[in-house]
Short mmCIF file of C-alpha atoms in Angstrom, two decimals:
data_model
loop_
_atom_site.label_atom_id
_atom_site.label_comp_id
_atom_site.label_asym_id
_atom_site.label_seq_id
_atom_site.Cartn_x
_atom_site.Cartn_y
_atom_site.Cartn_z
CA UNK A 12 30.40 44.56 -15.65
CA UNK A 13 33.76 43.32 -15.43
CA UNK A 14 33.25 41.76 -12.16
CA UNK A 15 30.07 40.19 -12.76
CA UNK A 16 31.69 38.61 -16.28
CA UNK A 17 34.95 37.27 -13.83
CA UNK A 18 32.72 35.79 -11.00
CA UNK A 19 30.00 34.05 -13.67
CA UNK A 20 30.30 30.43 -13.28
CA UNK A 21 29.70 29.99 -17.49
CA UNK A 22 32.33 30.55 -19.57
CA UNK A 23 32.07 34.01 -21.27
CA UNK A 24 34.61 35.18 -23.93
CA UNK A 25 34.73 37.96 -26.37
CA UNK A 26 36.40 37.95 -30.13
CA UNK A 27 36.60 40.32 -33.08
CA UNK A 28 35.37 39.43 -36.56
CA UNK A 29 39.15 38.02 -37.25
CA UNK A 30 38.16 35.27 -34.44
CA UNK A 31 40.78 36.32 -31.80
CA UNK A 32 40.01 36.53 -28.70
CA UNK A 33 39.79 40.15 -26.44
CA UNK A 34 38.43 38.76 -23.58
CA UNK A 35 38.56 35.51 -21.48
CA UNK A 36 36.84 35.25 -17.80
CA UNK A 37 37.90 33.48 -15.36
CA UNK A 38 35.71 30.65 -15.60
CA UNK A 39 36.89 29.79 -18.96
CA UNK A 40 40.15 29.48 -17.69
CA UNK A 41 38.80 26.67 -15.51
CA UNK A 42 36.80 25.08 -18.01
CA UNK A 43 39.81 24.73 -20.95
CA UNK A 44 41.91 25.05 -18.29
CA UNK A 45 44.15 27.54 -20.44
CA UNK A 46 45.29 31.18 -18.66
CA UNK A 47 43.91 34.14 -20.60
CA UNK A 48 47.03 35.21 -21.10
CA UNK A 49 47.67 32.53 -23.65
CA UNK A 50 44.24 32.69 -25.05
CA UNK A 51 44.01 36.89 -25.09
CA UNK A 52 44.97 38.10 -28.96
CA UNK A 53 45.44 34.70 -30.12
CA UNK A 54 42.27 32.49 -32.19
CA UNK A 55 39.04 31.18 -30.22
CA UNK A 56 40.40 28.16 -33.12
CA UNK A 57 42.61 26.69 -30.13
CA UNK A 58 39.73 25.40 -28.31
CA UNK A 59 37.70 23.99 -31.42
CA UNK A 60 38.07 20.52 -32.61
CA UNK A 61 39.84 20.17 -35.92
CA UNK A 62 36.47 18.14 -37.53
CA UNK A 63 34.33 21.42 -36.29
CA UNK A 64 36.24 24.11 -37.85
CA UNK A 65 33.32 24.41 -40.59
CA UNK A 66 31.08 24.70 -37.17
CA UNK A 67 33.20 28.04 -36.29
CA UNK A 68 32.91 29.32 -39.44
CA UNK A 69 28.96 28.76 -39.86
CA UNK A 70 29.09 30.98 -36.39
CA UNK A 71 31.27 33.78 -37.72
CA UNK A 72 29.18 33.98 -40.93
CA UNK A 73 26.15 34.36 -38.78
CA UNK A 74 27.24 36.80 -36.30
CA UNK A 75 28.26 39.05 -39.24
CA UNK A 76 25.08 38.73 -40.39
CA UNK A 77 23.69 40.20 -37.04
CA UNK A 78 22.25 36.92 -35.96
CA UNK A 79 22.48 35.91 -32.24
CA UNK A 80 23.56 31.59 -32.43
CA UNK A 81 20.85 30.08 -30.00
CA UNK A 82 22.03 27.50 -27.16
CA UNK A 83 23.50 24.53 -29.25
CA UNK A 84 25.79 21.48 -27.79
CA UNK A 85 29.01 20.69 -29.13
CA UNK A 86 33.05 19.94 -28.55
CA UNK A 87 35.68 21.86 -27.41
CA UNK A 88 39.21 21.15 -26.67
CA UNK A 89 40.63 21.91 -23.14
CA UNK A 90 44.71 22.75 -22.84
CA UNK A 91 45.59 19.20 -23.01
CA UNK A 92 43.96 17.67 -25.74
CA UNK A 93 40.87 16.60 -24.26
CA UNK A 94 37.40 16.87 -26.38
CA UNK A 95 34.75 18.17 -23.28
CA UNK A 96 30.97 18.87 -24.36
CA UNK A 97 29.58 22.22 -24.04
CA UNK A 98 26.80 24.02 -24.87
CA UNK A 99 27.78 27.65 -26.36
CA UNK A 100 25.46 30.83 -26.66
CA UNK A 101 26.60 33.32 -29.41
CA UNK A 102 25.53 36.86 -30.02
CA UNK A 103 27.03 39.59 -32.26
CA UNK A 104 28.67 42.89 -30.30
CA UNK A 105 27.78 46.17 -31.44
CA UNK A 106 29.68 49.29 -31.09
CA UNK A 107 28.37 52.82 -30.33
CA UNK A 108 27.37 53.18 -33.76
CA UNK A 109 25.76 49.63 -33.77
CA UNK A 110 28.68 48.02 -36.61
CA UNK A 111 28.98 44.45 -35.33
CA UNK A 112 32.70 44.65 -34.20
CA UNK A 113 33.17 41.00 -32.59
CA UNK A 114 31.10 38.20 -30.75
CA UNK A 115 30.21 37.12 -27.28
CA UNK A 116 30.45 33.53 -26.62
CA UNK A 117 28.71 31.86 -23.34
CA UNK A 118 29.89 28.22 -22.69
CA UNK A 119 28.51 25.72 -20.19
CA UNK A 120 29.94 22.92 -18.93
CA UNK A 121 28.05 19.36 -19.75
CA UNK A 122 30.45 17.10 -18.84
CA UNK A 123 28.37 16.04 -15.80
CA UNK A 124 25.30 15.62 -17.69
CA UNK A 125 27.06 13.95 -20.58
CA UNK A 126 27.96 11.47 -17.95
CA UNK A 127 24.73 11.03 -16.37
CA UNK A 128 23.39 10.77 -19.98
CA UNK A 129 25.89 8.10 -20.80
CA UNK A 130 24.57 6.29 -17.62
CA UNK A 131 21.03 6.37 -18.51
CA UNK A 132 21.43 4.77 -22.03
CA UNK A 133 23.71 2.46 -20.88
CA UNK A 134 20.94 1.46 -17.77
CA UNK A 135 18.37 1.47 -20.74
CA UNK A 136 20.48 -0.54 -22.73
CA UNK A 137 20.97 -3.12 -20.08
CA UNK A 138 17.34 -2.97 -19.10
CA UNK A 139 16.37 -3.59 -22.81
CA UNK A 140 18.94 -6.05 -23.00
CA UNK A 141 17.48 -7.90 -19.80
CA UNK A 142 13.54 -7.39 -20.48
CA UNK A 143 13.77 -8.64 -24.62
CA UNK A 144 16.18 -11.65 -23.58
CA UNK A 145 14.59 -13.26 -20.46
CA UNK A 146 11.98 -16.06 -21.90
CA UNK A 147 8.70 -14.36 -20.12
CA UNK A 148 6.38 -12.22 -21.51
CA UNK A 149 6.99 -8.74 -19.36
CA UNK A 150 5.04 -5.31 -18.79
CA UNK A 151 4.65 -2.89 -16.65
CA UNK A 152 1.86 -0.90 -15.27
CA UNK A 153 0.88 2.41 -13.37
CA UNK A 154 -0.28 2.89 -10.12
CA UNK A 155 -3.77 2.39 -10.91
CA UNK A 156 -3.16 -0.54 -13.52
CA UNK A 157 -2.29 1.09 -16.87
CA UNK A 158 -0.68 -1.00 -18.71
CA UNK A 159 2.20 1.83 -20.64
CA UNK A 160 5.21 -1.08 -21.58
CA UNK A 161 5.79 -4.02 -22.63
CA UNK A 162 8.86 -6.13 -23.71
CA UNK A 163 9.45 -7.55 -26.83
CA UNK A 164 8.72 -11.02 -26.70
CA UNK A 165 5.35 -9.88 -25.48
CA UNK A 166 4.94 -7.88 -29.15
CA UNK A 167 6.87 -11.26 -31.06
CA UNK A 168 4.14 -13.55 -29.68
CA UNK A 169 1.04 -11.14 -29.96
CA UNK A 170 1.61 -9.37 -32.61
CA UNK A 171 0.62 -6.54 -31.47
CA UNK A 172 1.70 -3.09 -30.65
CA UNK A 173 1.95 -0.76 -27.70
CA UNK A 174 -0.55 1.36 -29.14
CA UNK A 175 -3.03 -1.77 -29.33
CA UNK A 176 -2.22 -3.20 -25.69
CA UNK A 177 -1.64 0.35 -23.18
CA UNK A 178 -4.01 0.90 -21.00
CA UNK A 179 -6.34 -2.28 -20.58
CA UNK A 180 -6.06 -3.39 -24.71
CA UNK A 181 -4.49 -6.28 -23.24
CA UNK A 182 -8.05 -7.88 -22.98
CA UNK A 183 -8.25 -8.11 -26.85
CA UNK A 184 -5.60 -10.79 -26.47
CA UNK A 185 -7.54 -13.38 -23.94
CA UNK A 186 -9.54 -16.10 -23.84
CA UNK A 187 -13.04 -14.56 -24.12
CA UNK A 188 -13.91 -17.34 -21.52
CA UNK A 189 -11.67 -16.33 -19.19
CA UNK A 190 -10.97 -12.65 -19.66
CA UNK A 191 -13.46 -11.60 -16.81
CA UNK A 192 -12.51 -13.45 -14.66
CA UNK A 193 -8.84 -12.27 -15.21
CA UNK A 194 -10.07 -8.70 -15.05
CA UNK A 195 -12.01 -9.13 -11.76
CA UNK A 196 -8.61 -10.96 -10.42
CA UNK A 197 -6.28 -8.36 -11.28
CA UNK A 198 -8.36 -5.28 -10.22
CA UNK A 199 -8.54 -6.77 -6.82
CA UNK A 200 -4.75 -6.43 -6.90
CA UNK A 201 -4.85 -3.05 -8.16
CA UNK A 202 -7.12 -1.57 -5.78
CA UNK A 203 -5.58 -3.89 -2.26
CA UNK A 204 -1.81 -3.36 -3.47
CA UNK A 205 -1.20 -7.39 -3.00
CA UNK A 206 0.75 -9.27 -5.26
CA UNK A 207 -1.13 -11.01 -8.52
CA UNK A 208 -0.88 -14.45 -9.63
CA UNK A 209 -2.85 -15.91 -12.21
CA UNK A 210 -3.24 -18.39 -15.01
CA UNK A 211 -5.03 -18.05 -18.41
CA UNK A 212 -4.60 -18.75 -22.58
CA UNK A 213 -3.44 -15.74 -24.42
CA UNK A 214 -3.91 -15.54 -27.99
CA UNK A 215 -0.55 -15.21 -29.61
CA UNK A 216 -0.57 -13.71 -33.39
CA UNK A 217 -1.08 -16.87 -35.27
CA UNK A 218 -4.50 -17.09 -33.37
CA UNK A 219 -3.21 -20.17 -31.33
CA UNK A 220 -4.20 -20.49 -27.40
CA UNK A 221 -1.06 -20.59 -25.24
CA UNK A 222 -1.62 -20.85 -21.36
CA UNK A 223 0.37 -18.23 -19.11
CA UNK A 224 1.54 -18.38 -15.39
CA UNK A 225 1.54 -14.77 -14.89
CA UNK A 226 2.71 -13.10 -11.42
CA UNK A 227 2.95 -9.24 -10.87
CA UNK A 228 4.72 -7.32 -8.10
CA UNK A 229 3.80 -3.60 -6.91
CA UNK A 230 6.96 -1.40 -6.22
CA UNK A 231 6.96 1.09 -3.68
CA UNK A 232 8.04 4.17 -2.82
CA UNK A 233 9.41 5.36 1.00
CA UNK A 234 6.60 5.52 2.17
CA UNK A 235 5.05 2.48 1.24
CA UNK A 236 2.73 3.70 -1.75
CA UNK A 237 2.41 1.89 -5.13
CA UNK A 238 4.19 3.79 -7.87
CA UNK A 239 3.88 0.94 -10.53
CA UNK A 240 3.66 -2.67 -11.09
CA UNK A 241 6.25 -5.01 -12.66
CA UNK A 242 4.41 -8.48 -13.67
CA UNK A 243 5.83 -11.40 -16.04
CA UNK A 244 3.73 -13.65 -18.46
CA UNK A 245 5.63 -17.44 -18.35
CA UNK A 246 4.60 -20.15 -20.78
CA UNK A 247 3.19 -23.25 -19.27
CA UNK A 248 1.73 -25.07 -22.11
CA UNK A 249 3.47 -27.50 -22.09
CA UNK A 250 3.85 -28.02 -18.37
CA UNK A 251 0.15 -28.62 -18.10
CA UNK A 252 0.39 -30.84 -21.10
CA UNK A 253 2.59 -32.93 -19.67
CA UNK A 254 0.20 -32.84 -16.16
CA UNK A 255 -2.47 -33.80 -18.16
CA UNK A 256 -0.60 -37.10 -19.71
CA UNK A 257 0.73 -37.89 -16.32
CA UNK A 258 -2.88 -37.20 -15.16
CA UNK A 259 -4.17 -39.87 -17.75
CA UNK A 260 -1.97 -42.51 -17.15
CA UNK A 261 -2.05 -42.91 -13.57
CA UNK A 262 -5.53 -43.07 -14.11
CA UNK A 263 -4.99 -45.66 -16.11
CA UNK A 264 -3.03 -47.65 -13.80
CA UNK A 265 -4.94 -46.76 -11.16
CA UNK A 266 -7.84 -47.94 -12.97
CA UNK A 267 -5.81 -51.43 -14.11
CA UNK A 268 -4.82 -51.86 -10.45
CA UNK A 269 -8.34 -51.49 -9.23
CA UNK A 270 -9.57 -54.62 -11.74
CA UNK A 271 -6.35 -56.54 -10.49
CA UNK A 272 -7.28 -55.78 -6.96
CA UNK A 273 -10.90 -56.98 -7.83
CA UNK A 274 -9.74 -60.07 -9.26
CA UNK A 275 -7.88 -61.02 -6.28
CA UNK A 276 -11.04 -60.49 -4.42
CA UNK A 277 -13.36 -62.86 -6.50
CA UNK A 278 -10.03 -65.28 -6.20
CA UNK A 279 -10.23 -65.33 -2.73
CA UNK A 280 -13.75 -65.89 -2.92
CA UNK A 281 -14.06 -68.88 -4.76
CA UNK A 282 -10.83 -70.51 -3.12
CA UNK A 283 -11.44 -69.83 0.32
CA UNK A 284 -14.89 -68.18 0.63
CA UNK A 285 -17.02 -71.30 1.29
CA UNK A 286 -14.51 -72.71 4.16
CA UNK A 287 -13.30 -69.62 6.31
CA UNK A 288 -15.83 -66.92 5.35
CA UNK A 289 -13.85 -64.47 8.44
CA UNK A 290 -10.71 -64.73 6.83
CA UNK A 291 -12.48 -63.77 3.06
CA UNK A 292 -14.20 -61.13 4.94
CA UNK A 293 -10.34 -59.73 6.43
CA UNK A 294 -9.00 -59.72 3.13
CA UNK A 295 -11.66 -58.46 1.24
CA UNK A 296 -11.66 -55.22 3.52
CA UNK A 297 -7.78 -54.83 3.37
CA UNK A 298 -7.95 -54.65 -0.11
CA UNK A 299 -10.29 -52.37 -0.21
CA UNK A 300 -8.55 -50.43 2.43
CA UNK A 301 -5.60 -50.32 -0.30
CA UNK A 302 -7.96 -49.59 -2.82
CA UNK A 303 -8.83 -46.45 -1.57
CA UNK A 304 -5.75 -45.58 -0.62
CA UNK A 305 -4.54 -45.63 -3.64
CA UNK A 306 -7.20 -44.09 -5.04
CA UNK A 307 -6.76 -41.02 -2.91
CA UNK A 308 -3.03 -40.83 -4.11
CA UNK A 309 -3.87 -41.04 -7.53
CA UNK A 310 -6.06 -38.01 -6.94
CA UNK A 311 -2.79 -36.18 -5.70
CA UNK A 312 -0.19 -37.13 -8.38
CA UNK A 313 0.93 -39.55 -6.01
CA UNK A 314 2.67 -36.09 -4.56
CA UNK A 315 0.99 -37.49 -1.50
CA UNK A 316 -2.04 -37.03 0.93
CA UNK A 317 -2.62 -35.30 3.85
CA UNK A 318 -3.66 -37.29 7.23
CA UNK A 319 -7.03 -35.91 7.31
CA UNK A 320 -7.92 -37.04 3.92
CA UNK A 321 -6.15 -40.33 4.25
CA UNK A 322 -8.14 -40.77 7.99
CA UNK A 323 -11.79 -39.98 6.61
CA UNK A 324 -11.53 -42.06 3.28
CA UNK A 325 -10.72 -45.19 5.76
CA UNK A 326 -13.04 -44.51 8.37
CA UNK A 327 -15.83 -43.71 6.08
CA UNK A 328 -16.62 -47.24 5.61
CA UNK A 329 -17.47 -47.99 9.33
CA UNK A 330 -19.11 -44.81 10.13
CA UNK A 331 -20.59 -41.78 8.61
CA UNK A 332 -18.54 -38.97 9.87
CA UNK A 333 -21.47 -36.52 10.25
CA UNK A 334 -22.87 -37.79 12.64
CA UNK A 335 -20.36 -36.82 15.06
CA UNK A 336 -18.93 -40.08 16.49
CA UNK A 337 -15.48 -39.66 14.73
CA UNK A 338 -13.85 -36.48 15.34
CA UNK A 339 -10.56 -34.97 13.57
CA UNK A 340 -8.46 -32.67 15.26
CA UNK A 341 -5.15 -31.46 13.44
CA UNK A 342 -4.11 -29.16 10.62
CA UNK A 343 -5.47 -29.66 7.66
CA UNK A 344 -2.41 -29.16 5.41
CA UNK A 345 0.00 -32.38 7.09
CA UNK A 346 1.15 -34.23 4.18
CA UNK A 347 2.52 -37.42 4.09
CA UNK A 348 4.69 -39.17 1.66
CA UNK A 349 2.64 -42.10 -0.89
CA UNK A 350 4.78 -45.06 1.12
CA UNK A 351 3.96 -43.43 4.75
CA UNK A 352 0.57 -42.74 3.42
CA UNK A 353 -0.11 -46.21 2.60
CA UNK A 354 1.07 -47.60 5.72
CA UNK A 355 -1.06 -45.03 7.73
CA UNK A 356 -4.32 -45.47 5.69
CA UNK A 357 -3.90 -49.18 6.18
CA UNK A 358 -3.72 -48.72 10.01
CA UNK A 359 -6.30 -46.62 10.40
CA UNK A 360 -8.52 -48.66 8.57
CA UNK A 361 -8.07 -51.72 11.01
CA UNK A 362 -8.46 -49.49 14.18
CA UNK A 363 -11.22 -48.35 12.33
CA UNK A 364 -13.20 -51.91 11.82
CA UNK A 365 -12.07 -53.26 15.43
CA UNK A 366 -13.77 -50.13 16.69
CA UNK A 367 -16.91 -51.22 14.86
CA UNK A 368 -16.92 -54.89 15.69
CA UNK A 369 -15.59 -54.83 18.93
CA UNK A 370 -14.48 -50.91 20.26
CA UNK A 371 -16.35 -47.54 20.37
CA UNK A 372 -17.99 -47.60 17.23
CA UNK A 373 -20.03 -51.31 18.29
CA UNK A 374 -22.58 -49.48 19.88
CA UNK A 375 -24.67 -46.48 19.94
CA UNK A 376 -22.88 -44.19 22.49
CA UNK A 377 -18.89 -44.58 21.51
CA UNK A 378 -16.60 -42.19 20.43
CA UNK A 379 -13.69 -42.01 18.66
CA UNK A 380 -11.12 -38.88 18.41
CA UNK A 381 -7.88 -38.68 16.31
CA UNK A 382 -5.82 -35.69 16.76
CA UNK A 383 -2.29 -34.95 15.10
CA UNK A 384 0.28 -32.18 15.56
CA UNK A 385 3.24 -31.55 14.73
CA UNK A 386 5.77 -30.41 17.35
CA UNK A 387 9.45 -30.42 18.56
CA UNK A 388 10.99 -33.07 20.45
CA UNK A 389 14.11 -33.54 21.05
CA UNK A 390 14.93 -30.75 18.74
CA UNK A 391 13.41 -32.14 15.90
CA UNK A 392 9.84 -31.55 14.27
CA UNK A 393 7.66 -34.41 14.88
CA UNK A 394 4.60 -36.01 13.40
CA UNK A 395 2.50 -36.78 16.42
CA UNK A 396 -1.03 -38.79 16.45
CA UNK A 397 -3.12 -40.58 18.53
CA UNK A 398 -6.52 -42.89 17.94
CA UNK A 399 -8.50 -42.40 21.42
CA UNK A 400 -11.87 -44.52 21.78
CA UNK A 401 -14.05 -43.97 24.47
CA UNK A 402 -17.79 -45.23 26.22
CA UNK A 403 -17.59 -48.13 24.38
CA UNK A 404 -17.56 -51.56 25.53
CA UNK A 405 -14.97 -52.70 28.04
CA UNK A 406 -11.75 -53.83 26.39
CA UNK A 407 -9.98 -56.97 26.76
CA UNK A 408 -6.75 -57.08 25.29
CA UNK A 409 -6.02 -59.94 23.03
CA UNK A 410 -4.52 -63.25 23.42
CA UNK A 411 -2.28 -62.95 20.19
CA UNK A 412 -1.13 -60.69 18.17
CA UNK A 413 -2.44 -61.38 14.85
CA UNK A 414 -1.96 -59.73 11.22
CA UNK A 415 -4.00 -56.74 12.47
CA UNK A 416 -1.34 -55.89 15.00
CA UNK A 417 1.34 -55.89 12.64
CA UNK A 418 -0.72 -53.64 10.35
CA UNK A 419 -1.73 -51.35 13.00
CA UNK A 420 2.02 -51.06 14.71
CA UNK A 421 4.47 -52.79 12.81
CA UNK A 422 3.75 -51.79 9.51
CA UNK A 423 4.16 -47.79 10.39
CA UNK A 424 7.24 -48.46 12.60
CA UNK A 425 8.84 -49.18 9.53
CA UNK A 426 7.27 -47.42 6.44
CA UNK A 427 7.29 -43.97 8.72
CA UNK A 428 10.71 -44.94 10.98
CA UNK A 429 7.96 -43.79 13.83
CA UNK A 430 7.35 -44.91 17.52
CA UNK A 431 4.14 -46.41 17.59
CA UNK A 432 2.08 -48.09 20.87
CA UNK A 433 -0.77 -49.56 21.23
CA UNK A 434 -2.75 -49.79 24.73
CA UNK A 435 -5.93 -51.59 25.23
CA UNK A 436 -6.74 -49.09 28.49
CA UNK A 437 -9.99 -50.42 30.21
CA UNK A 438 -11.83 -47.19 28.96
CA UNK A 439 -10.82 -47.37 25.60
CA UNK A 440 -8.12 -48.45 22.62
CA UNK A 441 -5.23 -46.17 22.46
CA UNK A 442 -3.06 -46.06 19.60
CA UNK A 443 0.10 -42.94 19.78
CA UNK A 444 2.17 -42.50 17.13
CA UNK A 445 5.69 -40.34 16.87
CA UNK A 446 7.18 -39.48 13.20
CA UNK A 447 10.32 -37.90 12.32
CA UNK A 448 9.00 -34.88 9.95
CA UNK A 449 11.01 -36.55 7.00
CA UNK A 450 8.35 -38.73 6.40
CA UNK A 451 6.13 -35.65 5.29
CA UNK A 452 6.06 -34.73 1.81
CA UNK A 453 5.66 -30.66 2.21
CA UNK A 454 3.95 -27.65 4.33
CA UNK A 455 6.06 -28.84 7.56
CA UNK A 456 6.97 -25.11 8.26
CA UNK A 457 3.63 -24.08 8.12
CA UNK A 458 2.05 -27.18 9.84
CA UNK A 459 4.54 -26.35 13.30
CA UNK A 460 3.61 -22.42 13.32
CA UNK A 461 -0.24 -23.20 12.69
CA UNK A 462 0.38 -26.09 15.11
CA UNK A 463 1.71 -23.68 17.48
CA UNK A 464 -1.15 -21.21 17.29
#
């Protein structure tokens, strides 16, 4: 017995009734770090904190009583001072007779879990501190979807409560327009692990619509499995809003600019239009060459447009695209900035007409093919395009170089800083242009890699 009580890694220590100690194991003499010769016939009181003495004596009272003191946590005091927690087992000891004669006391050590404890509330606290203070709405799901927390702005602005919203109770706060929709979005994300992004009004407690942004992440385990979802809720009311007024007054402008365009027009008209009915007929179509063009940036937030859009909305007047004539070869996602859009749309437009009055498109069997790419050269990611007509009548270059030229080559030297030449080849009008990738607006990375595929 003795040897099993000195190589026990708990603390185990015997008293009498008076509360001094008759036996002390070696692993108490670790734990208080006090020799049991200091603590043998002297009071268990050395190791108990002065504001737990009525603790001892609520344990003495019991163990006279016959009463075994089930596994509790408290403080004890090691040699130097120190307060460490334990948690202490206490049963009466009988004598042959059975008269309680003294008390066994089992101690454990807690100091490592009072430190890992003291970690976790302190990561809680932070993580509280984080998830209530950030401006999103936040929650978090299972595995499969189940919605089991939110934060609390997400309770401030619903008005709800966890018991309402776990699971999918979350649908009793959406737009009943939109909610299946939402569901049918989200569940695809559930069931194909991919990330979730989404917008949609939530109903916040005063019964007011607010739209959401909302974007949701899976985290994984080791092995690449889902073990829950993290997703955020931000406000962009406002944001579209704000859109929407931006929306409305370019559309205005546009609108004002269209009737200014058209009055030039019916000036030109009625100064010139009886006298040089060529030159009313070249204005007339530049303008409305700048009409659409701005008309296609308005559609875009003046952001900009990309070069297939801006090519078919000019070409479109001299020939209907489906029927195979004019054919566009490029990624679809090349944007260009409104000024280099402008310039572009405007040059297009005249290779366009020249092709119909006097290139590929004058007669039944031309073609015309515009391709664009962009590509490295020199080091440096370049816009390049190239108008090619072919089987149409044979060329002859011009005498002069009129407006047309300057709007076909000069214009885009300078509005994209690009190379530009134009060759009237005996088969055909060829028109090659080279852009630094500055002039485009956004998507260049992805342009070059789906270039390169």
């Amino acid at each position: 017995m003795a040897a099993i009580v000195d190589h026990s890694s708990d603390a185990i220590v015997s008293r009498d009734l008076d509360g001094n100690v008759m036996s002390w194991n070696v692993a108490a003499e670790r734990l208080f770090d006090i020799p049991a010769a200091e603590m043998v016939g002297h009071s268990i009181r050395r190791i108990v904190p002065a504001d737990r003495q009525d603790e001892e004596d609520s344990i003495f009272a019991r163990v006279r009583n016959g009463e075994l003191v089930p596994k509790f946590e408290t403080m004890r005091l090691r040699a130097d001072g120190t307060e460490i927690p334990v948690a202490i087992t206490v049963s009466p000891i009988r004598d042959a007779a059975g008269t309680i004669i003294g008390a066994s006391e089992i101690a454990n050590d807690l100091r490592e879990q009072a430190n890992l404890r003291a970690e976790l509330l302190q990561s809680r606290q932070r993580f509280e501190a984080l998830a209530n203070n950030i401006p999103q709405l936040a929650w978090m799901a299972d595995r499969n979807g189940w919605m089991f927390w939110y934060n609390q702005r997400w309770y401030d602005f619903t008005g709800t409560t966890l018991a309402e919203m776990e699971g999918w109770g979350w649908c009793g706060v959406h737009h009943p327009d939109h909610v299946d929709r939402v569901v049918e979005s989200v569940q695809r994300s559930w069931d194909t692990g991919e990330p979730w992004s989404e917008t949609f009004p939530l109903r916040g407690k005063t019964g007011e619509y607010r739209w959401f942004l909302t974007q949701a992440q899976p985290l994984r385990d080791e092995n690449g499995d889902v073990i829950l979802w993290c997703g955020t809720h931000t406000d962009i009311t406002e944001e579209r809003e704000t859109n929407e007024r931006i929306r409305l007054l370019m559309n205005e402008v546009n609108h004002r600019s269209r009737n200014i365009l058209a009055t030039i027009q019916a000036i030109i008209q009625r100064t010139v239009g009886g006298t040089d009915p060529e030159l009313v007929d070249a204005l007339t179509r530049r303008i409305a060459a700048l009409s659409a063009n701005q008309d296609l940036l308005t559609s875009g937030n003046w952001i900009g447009a990309t070069v297939e859009d801006i090519a078919k909305s000019q070409i479109l007047h001299v020939s209907d695209i489906s029927e195979g004539r004019v054919e566009f070869d490029g990624p679809p996602d090349v944007k260009l900035k409104p000024s280099a859009a402008e310039a572009l749309g405007l040059a297009i437009h005249e290779l366009a007409t020249n092709a119909a009055k006097y290139g590929a498109l004058s007669n039944s069997e031309g073609r015309v093919t515009l391709r664009w790419r962009v590509e490295e050269r020199d080091g440096a990611p370049t816009l390049a395009l190239e108008w090619r007509e072919r089987d149409g009548p044979p060329v002859v270059s011009p005498k002069r170089c009129g407006f047309g030229t300057t709007i076909i080559k000069r214009n885009p030297e300078m509005a994209m800083r690009a190379q530009v030449t134009l060759d009237y080849l005996p088969d055909g009008v060829e028109w090659r242009v080279l852009a630094p990738l500055d002039v485009l607006a956004k998507a260049a990375k992805e342009s070059i890699r789906q270039s390169g595929d």
